[in-house]
């Protein structure tokens, strides 16, 4: 069971997927310092969203946001040796906002469908997605939690 809890909300508009994640725990300030786009946020405290619009598990989009509202966006594609990461992809039109209060931080994201697929999703279409959190508890220690288990370290 994670030491820190979180709540996630998702809804779609006609043009975008909207995701909001509320994280409960005082922020460990040294655990996040990056402010540049596409910095290696996975080494920090971060919220991650994984989206597979095709749903075949062969590739997916990954978007990460840290408490300073820095963003990392990339595409991963399965290959013979594992996963190839494409850091050149930018989620065009992506918007995020981070609000912080005592004991909590909230990330709001707007992900335009046009940055993920060539046609808008149709009613009844099914996408695969996951929402993860890397929580830096102390120097070097981390807690990973996810909406749906990834089968890895928890």
Short mmCIF file of N, CA and C in Angstrom, two decimals:
data_model
loop_
_atom_site.label_atom_id
_atom_site.label_comp_id
_atom_site.label_asym_id
_atom_site.label_seq_id
_atom_site.Cartn_x
_atom_site.Cartn_y
_atom_site.Cartn_z
N UNK A 1 0.85 -1.18 0.00
CA UNK A 1 0.00 0.00 0.00
C UNK A 1 0.89 1.24 0.00
N UNK A 2 0.64 2.19 -0.87
CA UNK A 2 1.46 3.41 -0.91
C UNK A 2 1.36 4.20 0.40
N UNK A 3 2.45 4.85 0.75
CA UNK A 3 2.46 5.71 1.93
C UNK A 3 1.72 7.01 1.67
N UNK A 4 1.70 7.43 0.42
CA UNK A 4 1.02 8.67 0.03
C UNK A 4 -0.12 8.32 -0.92
N UNK A 5 -1.25 8.94 -0.73
CA UNK A 5 -2.39 8.63 -1.59
C UNK A 5 -2.55 9.67 -2.70
N UNK A 6 -3.35 9.30 -3.68
CA UNK A 6 -3.62 10.18 -4.81
C UNK A 6 -5.02 9.89 -5.33
N UNK A 7 -5.58 10.85 -6.03
CA UNK A 7 -6.87 10.69 -6.69
C UNK A 7 -6.72 11.22 -8.11
N UNK A 8 -7.34 10.52 -9.05
CA UNK A 8 -7.24 10.89 -10.46
C UNK A 8 -8.63 11.03 -11.06
N UNK A 9 -8.81 12.07 -11.86
CA UNK A 9 -10.04 12.29 -12.60
C UNK A 9 -9.68 12.45 -14.07
N UNK A 10 -10.51 11.91 -14.94
CA UNK A 10 -10.28 12.06 -16.38
C UNK A 10 -11.63 12.26 -17.07
N UNK A 11 -11.63 13.17 -18.03
CA UNK A 11 -12.80 13.35 -18.87
C UNK A 11 -12.33 13.87 -20.22
N UNK A 12 -13.18 13.77 -21.21
CA UNK A 12 -12.79 14.26 -22.53
C UNK A 12 -13.76 15.32 -22.99
N UNK A 13 -13.20 16.27 -23.71
CA UNK A 13 -14.02 17.25 -24.42
C UNK A 13 -14.03 16.81 -25.88
N UNK A 14 -14.56 17.63 -26.75
CA UNK A 14 -14.61 17.25 -28.16
C UNK A 14 -13.23 17.22 -28.80
N UNK A 15 -12.25 17.92 -28.21
CA UNK A 15 -10.93 18.01 -28.84
C UNK A 15 -9.78 17.50 -27.97
N UNK A 16 -10.03 17.24 -26.69
CA UNK A 16 -8.92 16.93 -25.79
C UNK A 16 -9.30 15.94 -24.71
N UNK A 17 -8.26 15.29 -24.18
CA UNK A 17 -8.38 14.48 -22.98
C UNK A 17 -7.92 15.35 -21.82
N UNK A 18 -8.71 15.42 -20.77
CA UNK A 18 -8.38 16.21 -19.59
C UNK A 18 -8.12 15.27 -18.43
N UNK A 19 -7.02 15.51 -17.72
CA UNK A 19 -6.65 14.66 -16.60
C UNK A 19 -6.26 15.55 -15.44
N UNK A 20 -6.75 15.20 -14.26
CA UNK A 20 -6.40 15.92 -13.04
C UNK A 20 -5.98 14.90 -12.00
N UNK A 21 -4.84 15.15 -11.38
CA UNK A 21 -4.33 14.24 -10.35
C UNK A 21 -4.05 15.06 -9.10
N UNK A 22 -4.63 14.63 -7.98
CA UNK A 22 -4.37 15.27 -6.69
C UNK A 22 -3.53 14.31 -5.87
N UNK A 23 -2.39 14.82 -5.39
CA UNK A 23 -1.43 14.01 -4.65
C UNK A 23 -1.36 14.51 -3.22
N UNK A 24 -1.50 13.59 -2.29
CA UNK A 24 -1.51 13.95 -0.88
C UNK A 24 -0.20 13.56 -0.23
N UNK A 25 0.58 14.51 0.17
CA UNK A 25 1.80 14.36 0.95
C UNK A 25 2.58 15.64 0.79
N UNK A 26 3.18 16.07 1.87
CA UNK A 26 4.03 17.26 1.76
C UNK A 26 5.15 16.99 0.78
N UNK A 27 5.44 17.96 -0.03
CA UNK A 27 6.48 17.81 -1.03
C UNK A 27 7.85 17.83 -0.39
N UNK A 28 8.70 16.94 -0.86
CA UNK A 28 10.08 16.87 -0.42
C UNK A 28 10.88 17.72 -1.41
N UNK A 29 11.05 18.99 -1.11
CA UNK A 29 11.58 19.96 -2.07
C UNK A 29 12.84 19.54 -2.81
N UNK A 30 13.82 18.90 -2.17
CA UNK A 30 14.99 18.52 -2.96
C UNK A 30 14.70 17.46 -4.02
N UNK A 31 13.51 16.86 -3.99
CA UNK A 31 13.21 15.77 -4.91
C UNK A 31 12.72 16.25 -6.28
N UNK A 32 12.63 17.55 -6.49
CA UNK A 32 12.27 18.06 -7.81
C UNK A 32 12.93 19.41 -8.00
N UNK A 33 13.67 19.53 -9.08
CA UNK A 33 14.39 20.77 -9.34
C UNK A 33 14.29 21.20 -10.80
N UNK A 34 13.91 20.30 -11.70
CA UNK A 34 13.92 20.60 -13.13
C UNK A 34 12.80 21.57 -13.50
N UNK A 35 13.15 22.51 -14.35
CA UNK A 35 12.17 23.47 -14.86
C UNK A 35 12.13 23.47 -16.39
N UNK A 36 13.07 22.79 -17.04
CA UNK A 36 13.14 22.79 -18.50
C UNK A 36 12.26 21.70 -19.09
N UNK A 37 11.73 21.97 -20.27
CA UNK A 37 10.95 20.97 -21.00
C UNK A 37 11.87 19.83 -21.40
N UNK A 38 11.37 18.63 -21.29
CA UNK A 38 12.05 17.39 -21.67
C UNK A 38 13.28 17.07 -20.83
N UNK A 39 13.38 17.65 -19.63
CA UNK A 39 14.42 17.24 -18.69
C UNK A 39 14.07 15.83 -18.20
N UNK A 40 15.01 15.07 -17.65
CA UNK A 40 14.73 13.71 -17.18
C UNK A 40 13.91 13.71 -15.88
N UNK A 41 12.63 14.01 -16.02
CA UNK A 41 11.76 14.14 -14.85
C UNK A 41 11.57 12.82 -14.10
N UNK A 42 11.76 11.69 -14.78
CA UNK A 42 11.60 10.38 -14.15
C UNK A 42 12.60 10.16 -13.02
N UNK A 43 13.57 11.05 -12.85
CA UNK A 43 14.51 10.97 -11.73
C UNK A 43 14.01 11.78 -10.53
N UNK A 44 12.84 12.39 -10.66
CA UNK A 44 12.31 13.29 -9.64
C UNK A 44 10.93 12.83 -9.19
N UNK A 45 10.34 13.62 -8.31
CA UNK A 45 8.93 13.43 -7.96
C UNK A 45 8.11 13.89 -9.16
N UNK A 46 7.18 13.04 -9.59
CA UNK A 46 6.51 13.31 -10.86
C UNK A 46 5.19 12.54 -10.96
N UNK A 47 4.28 13.06 -11.78
CA UNK A 47 3.07 12.35 -12.20
C UNK A 47 3.29 11.97 -13.65
N UNK A 48 2.95 10.72 -13.99
CA UNK A 48 3.12 10.23 -15.35
C UNK A 48 1.78 9.75 -15.90
N UNK A 49 1.55 10.06 -17.17
CA UNK A 49 0.36 9.58 -17.87
C UNK A 49 0.86 8.81 -19.09
N UNK A 50 0.32 7.61 -19.26
CA UNK A 50 0.67 6.76 -20.39
C UNK A 50 -0.60 6.54 -21.22
N UNK A 51 -0.54 6.82 -22.51
CA UNK A 51 -1.72 6.70 -23.37
C UNK A 51 -1.37 5.87 -24.60
N UNK A 52 -2.16 4.82 -24.83
CA UNK A 52 -2.02 3.96 -26.01
C UNK A 52 -3.34 4.03 -26.78
N UNK A 53 -3.46 4.96 -27.74
CA UNK A 53 -4.73 5.13 -28.45
C UNK A 53 -5.13 3.92 -29.31
N UNK A 54 -4.15 3.15 -29.77
CA UNK A 54 -4.44 1.97 -30.58
C UNK A 54 -4.86 0.81 -29.68
N UNK A 55 -4.23 0.72 -28.52
CA UNK A 55 -4.58 -0.31 -27.55
C UNK A 55 -3.93 -1.65 -27.78
N UNK A 56 -2.85 -1.67 -28.58
CA UNK A 56 -2.19 -2.95 -28.86
C UNK A 56 -0.96 -3.21 -27.99
N UNK A 57 -0.57 -2.24 -27.15
CA UNK A 57 0.58 -2.43 -26.28
C UNK A 57 1.93 -2.36 -26.99
N UNK A 58 1.93 -1.98 -28.24
CA UNK A 58 3.18 -1.91 -29.01
C UNK A 58 3.84 -0.54 -28.97
N UNK A 59 3.07 0.50 -28.67
CA UNK A 59 3.62 1.85 -28.53
C UNK A 59 2.67 2.66 -27.67
N UNK A 60 3.23 3.69 -27.05
CA UNK A 60 2.39 4.57 -26.24
C UNK A 60 3.06 5.93 -26.08
N UNK A 61 2.24 6.90 -25.73
CA UNK A 61 2.70 8.25 -25.44
C UNK A 61 2.87 8.37 -23.92
N UNK A 62 3.93 9.04 -23.51
CA UNK A 62 4.18 9.26 -22.08
C UNK A 62 4.33 10.75 -21.84
N UNK A 63 3.59 11.25 -20.86
CA UNK A 63 3.69 12.66 -20.47
C UNK A 63 3.90 12.71 -18.98
N UNK A 64 4.92 13.45 -18.55
CA UNK A 64 5.25 13.59 -17.14
C UNK A 64 5.21 15.06 -16.75
N UNK A 65 4.75 15.33 -15.53
CA UNK A 65 4.74 16.70 -15.00
C UNK A 65 5.24 16.63 -13.56
N UNK A 66 6.17 17.53 -13.22
CA UNK A 66 6.66 17.58 -11.84
C UNK A 66 5.98 18.74 -11.10
N UNK A 67 6.23 18.89 -9.80
CA UNK A 67 5.58 19.95 -9.02
C UNK A 67 5.93 21.38 -9.45
N UNK A 68 6.98 21.55 -10.26
CA UNK A 68 7.34 22.87 -10.78
C UNK A 68 6.71 23.10 -12.15
N UNK A 69 5.86 22.18 -12.58
CA UNK A 69 5.16 22.24 -13.86
C UNK A 69 6.10 22.08 -15.06
N UNK A 70 7.24 21.44 -14.85
CA UNK A 70 8.08 21.06 -15.97
C UNK A 70 7.45 19.85 -16.64
N UNK A 71 7.61 19.73 -17.95
CA UNK A 71 6.96 18.67 -18.73
C UNK A 71 7.99 17.87 -19.51
N UNK A 72 7.82 16.56 -19.50
CA UNK A 72 8.56 15.65 -20.37
C UNK A 72 7.54 14.87 -21.17
N UNK A 73 7.65 14.90 -22.49
CA UNK A 73 6.75 14.14 -23.34
C UNK A 73 7.57 13.34 -24.34
N UNK A 74 7.18 12.08 -24.53
CA UNK A 74 7.90 11.20 -25.43
C UNK A 74 6.98 10.09 -25.93
N UNK A 75 7.46 9.38 -26.94
CA UNK A 75 6.75 8.22 -27.48
C UNK A 75 7.65 7.02 -27.29
N UNK A 76 7.07 5.91 -26.87
CA UNK A 76 7.81 4.66 -26.72
C UNK A 76 7.24 3.63 -27.68
N UNK A 77 8.16 2.91 -28.36
CA UNK A 77 7.74 1.86 -29.30
C UNK A 77 8.51 0.59 -28.97
N UNK A 78 7.76 -0.52 -28.92
CA UNK A 78 8.39 -1.82 -28.64
C UNK A 78 9.25 -2.23 -29.83
N UNK A 79 10.45 -2.74 -29.53
CA UNK A 79 11.29 -3.30 -30.58
C UNK A 79 11.89 -4.61 -30.05
N UNK A 80 12.77 -5.22 -30.80
CA UNK A 80 13.31 -6.53 -30.41
C UNK A 80 14.09 -6.50 -29.10
N UNK A 81 14.68 -5.37 -28.78
CA UNK A 81 15.50 -5.30 -27.57
C UNK A 81 14.80 -4.59 -26.40
N UNK A 82 13.52 -4.32 -26.52
CA UNK A 82 12.79 -3.66 -25.43
C UNK A 82 11.94 -2.52 -25.94
N UNK A 83 12.26 -1.31 -25.50
CA UNK A 83 11.49 -0.12 -25.87
C UNK A 83 12.42 0.95 -26.42
N UNK A 84 12.08 1.50 -27.58
CA UNK A 84 12.80 2.64 -28.14
C UNK A 84 12.08 3.91 -27.69
N UNK A 85 12.83 4.85 -27.15
CA UNK A 85 12.25 6.11 -26.67
C UNK A 85 12.52 7.22 -27.68
N UNK A 86 11.46 7.92 -28.06
CA UNK A 86 11.57 9.04 -28.99
C UNK A 86 11.28 10.33 -28.22
N UNK A 87 12.35 11.02 -27.82
CA UNK A 87 12.21 12.26 -27.06
C UNK A 87 11.95 13.46 -27.97
N UNK A 88 12.01 13.27 -29.30
CA UNK A 88 11.79 14.38 -30.23
C UNK A 88 10.31 14.76 -30.32
N UNK A 89 9.41 13.82 -29.98
CA UNK A 89 7.98 14.11 -30.06
C UNK A 89 7.59 15.14 -29.01
N UNK A 90 6.81 16.13 -29.43
CA UNK A 90 6.23 17.11 -28.51
C UNK A 90 4.72 17.05 -28.64
N UNK A 91 4.05 17.02 -27.53
CA UNK A 91 2.60 16.99 -27.50
C UNK A 91 2.10 18.41 -27.81
N UNK A 92 1.89 18.68 -29.11
CA UNK A 92 1.47 20.01 -29.55
C UNK A 92 0.17 20.42 -28.88
N UNK A 93 0.15 21.62 -28.32
CA UNK A 93 -1.05 22.15 -27.69
C UNK A 93 -1.27 21.67 -26.27
N UNK A 94 -0.34 20.89 -25.74
CA UNK A 94 -0.46 20.39 -24.36
C UNK A 94 -0.45 21.56 -23.38
N UNK A 95 -1.31 21.48 -22.38
CA UNK A 95 -1.35 22.51 -21.33
C UNK A 95 -1.35 21.80 -19.98
N UNK A 96 -0.64 22.39 -19.03
CA UNK A 96 -0.65 21.85 -17.67
C UNK A 96 -0.59 22.99 -16.67
N UNK A 97 -1.09 22.68 -15.49
CA UNK A 97 -1.05 23.63 -14.39
C UNK A 97 -0.84 22.83 -13.11
N UNK A 98 -0.01 23.37 -12.22
CA UNK A 98 0.22 22.74 -10.92
C UNK A 98 -0.16 23.73 -9.84
N UNK A 99 -0.97 23.27 -8.90
CA UNK A 99 -1.33 24.06 -7.72
C UNK A 99 -0.83 23.32 -6.50
N UNK A 100 -0.23 24.05 -5.57
CA UNK A 100 0.32 23.45 -4.35
C UNK A 100 -0.33 24.08 -3.13
N UNK A 101 -0.63 23.25 -2.16
CA UNK A 101 -1.15 23.70 -0.87
C UNK A 101 -0.52 22.79 0.19
N UNK A 102 -0.73 23.11 1.43
CA UNK A 102 -0.14 22.33 2.51
C UNK A 102 -0.58 20.87 2.42
N UNK A 103 0.36 19.99 2.19
CA UNK A 103 0.07 18.57 2.18
C UNK A 103 -0.49 18.01 0.89
N UNK A 104 -0.58 18.81 -0.16
CA UNK A 104 -1.13 18.30 -1.42
C UNK A 104 -0.59 19.10 -2.61
N UNK A 105 -0.57 18.47 -3.76
CA UNK A 105 -0.33 19.19 -5.01
C UNK A 105 -1.23 18.58 -6.07
N UNK A 106 -1.68 19.43 -6.98
CA UNK A 106 -2.65 19.04 -8.00
C UNK A 106 -2.08 19.37 -9.37
N UNK A 107 -2.15 18.40 -10.27
CA UNK A 107 -1.72 18.58 -11.66
C UNK A 107 -2.96 18.51 -12.54
N UNK A 108 -3.17 19.52 -13.36
CA UNK A 108 -4.24 19.51 -14.35
C UNK A 108 -3.59 19.49 -15.73
N UNK A 109 -4.04 18.57 -16.59
CA UNK A 109 -3.47 18.44 -17.93
C UNK A 109 -4.58 18.47 -18.98
N UNK A 110 -4.25 19.07 -20.10
CA UNK A 110 -5.12 19.05 -21.27
C UNK A 110 -4.27 18.52 -22.43
N UNK A 111 -4.67 17.36 -22.95
CA UNK A 111 -3.91 16.69 -24.00
C UNK A 111 -4.76 16.67 -25.28
N UNK A 112 -4.40 17.49 -26.27
CA UNK A 112 -5.19 17.53 -27.51
C UNK A 112 -5.12 16.19 -28.26
N UNK A 113 -6.27 15.70 -28.69
CA UNK A 113 -6.30 14.45 -29.45
C UNK A 113 -5.46 14.57 -30.72
N UNK A 114 -5.43 15.77 -31.31
CA UNK A 114 -4.70 15.95 -32.57
C UNK A 114 -3.20 15.71 -32.42
N UNK A 115 -2.68 15.76 -31.20
CA UNK A 115 -1.26 15.48 -30.99
C UNK A 115 -1.00 13.98 -30.84
N UNK A 116 -2.08 13.19 -30.70
CA UNK A 116 -1.94 11.75 -30.49
C UNK A 116 -2.38 10.92 -31.69
N UNK A 117 -3.45 11.36 -32.35
CA UNK A 117 -4.03 10.59 -33.46
C UNK A 117 -4.45 11.53 -34.58
N UNK A 118 -4.61 10.97 -35.78
CA UNK A 118 -4.98 11.81 -36.92
C UNK A 118 -6.48 12.10 -36.98
N UNK A 119 -7.30 11.24 -36.37
CA UNK A 119 -8.74 11.46 -36.34
C UNK A 119 -9.23 11.49 -34.90
N UNK A 120 -10.22 12.30 -34.63
CA UNK A 120 -10.78 12.35 -33.28
C UNK A 120 -11.37 11.00 -32.91
N UNK A 121 -11.26 10.62 -31.63
CA UNK A 121 -11.85 9.35 -31.21
C UNK A 121 -13.36 9.35 -31.42
N UNK A 122 -13.88 8.23 -31.84
CA UNK A 122 -15.33 8.09 -32.03
C UNK A 122 -15.97 7.61 -30.74
N UNK A 123 -17.24 7.89 -30.60
CA UNK A 123 -17.99 7.40 -29.46
C UNK A 123 -17.86 5.89 -29.39
N UNK A 124 -17.51 5.39 -28.23
CA UNK A 124 -17.36 3.95 -28.03
C UNK A 124 -15.96 3.43 -28.28
N UNK A 125 -15.05 4.28 -28.81
CA UNK A 125 -13.68 3.81 -29.02
C UNK A 125 -13.02 3.61 -27.66
N UNK A 126 -12.09 2.66 -27.60
CA UNK A 126 -11.42 2.33 -26.34
C UNK A 126 -9.93 2.55 -26.48
N UNK A 127 -9.37 3.29 -25.55
CA UNK A 127 -7.94 3.53 -25.48
C UNK A 127 -7.42 2.88 -24.21
N UNK A 128 -6.15 2.57 -24.21
CA UNK A 128 -5.51 2.09 -22.98
C UNK A 128 -4.75 3.26 -22.37
N UNK A 129 -4.78 3.33 -21.04
CA UNK A 129 -4.08 4.41 -20.35
C UNK A 129 -3.69 3.93 -18.95
N UNK A 130 -2.71 4.60 -18.40
CA UNK A 130 -2.34 4.37 -17.01
C UNK A 130 -1.85 5.69 -16.42
N UNK A 131 -1.98 5.81 -15.13
CA UNK A 131 -1.59 7.01 -14.40
C UNK A 131 -0.66 6.56 -13.28
N UNK A 132 0.53 7.14 -13.24
CA UNK A 132 1.52 6.70 -12.26
C UNK A 132 2.08 7.90 -11.50
N UNK A 133 2.68 7.57 -10.38
CA UNK A 133 3.30 8.58 -9.53
C UNK A 133 4.64 8.04 -9.07
N UNK A 134 5.65 8.87 -9.17
CA UNK A 134 6.94 8.59 -8.53
C UNK A 134 7.03 9.55 -7.36
N UNK A 135 7.07 9.00 -6.18
CA UNK A 135 7.12 9.80 -4.95
C UNK A 135 8.50 9.62 -4.34
N UNK A 136 9.26 10.69 -4.26
CA UNK A 136 10.61 10.63 -3.68
C UNK A 136 10.48 10.86 -2.18
N UNK A 137 10.61 9.79 -1.42
CA UNK A 137 10.40 9.86 0.02
C UNK A 137 11.61 10.44 0.75
N UNK A 138 12.78 9.95 0.43
CA UNK A 138 14.03 10.44 1.00
C UNK A 138 15.09 10.37 -0.08
N UNK A 139 16.26 10.86 0.19
CA UNK A 139 17.34 10.83 -0.79
C UNK A 139 17.58 9.40 -1.27
N UNK A 140 17.37 9.16 -2.55
CA UNK A 140 17.61 7.85 -3.13
C UNK A 140 16.45 6.88 -3.04
N UNK A 141 15.52 7.09 -2.11
CA UNK A 141 14.37 6.18 -1.96
C UNK A 141 13.20 6.71 -2.76
N UNK A 142 12.41 5.81 -3.31
CA UNK A 142 11.24 6.24 -4.06
C UNK A 142 10.11 5.24 -3.85
N UNK A 143 8.92 5.75 -4.07
CA UNK A 143 7.73 4.90 -4.04
C UNK A 143 7.03 5.08 -5.38
N UNK A 144 6.75 3.97 -6.04
CA UNK A 144 6.05 3.99 -7.32
C UNK A 144 4.62 3.49 -7.08
N UNK A 145 3.67 4.23 -7.57
CA UNK A 145 2.29 3.77 -7.49
C UNK A 145 1.61 4.04 -8.82
N UNK A 146 0.62 3.20 -9.11
CA UNK A 146 -0.05 3.30 -10.41
C UNK A 146 -1.52 2.96 -10.26
N UNK A 147 -2.31 3.50 -11.15
CA UNK A 147 -3.73 3.21 -11.20
C UNK A 147 -3.92 1.73 -11.54
N UNK A 148 -3.17 1.24 -12.52
CA UNK A 148 -3.21 -0.15 -12.91
C UNK A 148 -1.79 -0.71 -12.79
N UNK A 149 -1.64 -1.85 -12.15
CA UNK A 149 -0.32 -2.41 -11.91
C UNK A 149 0.45 -2.58 -13.21
N UNK A 150 1.73 -2.27 -13.15
CA UNK A 150 2.60 -2.44 -14.31
C UNK A 150 3.41 -3.72 -14.20
N UNK A 151 3.23 -4.43 -13.09
CA UNK A 151 3.95 -5.69 -12.89
C UNK A 151 5.38 -5.50 -12.43
N UNK A 152 5.79 -4.25 -12.21
CA UNK A 152 7.14 -3.97 -11.78
C UNK A 152 7.22 -3.63 -10.32
N UNK A 153 8.24 -2.90 -9.97
CA UNK A 153 8.50 -2.49 -8.59
C UNK A 153 7.36 -1.61 -8.09
N UNK A 154 6.99 -1.76 -6.83
CA UNK A 154 5.88 -0.95 -6.29
C UNK A 154 6.35 -0.06 -5.17
#
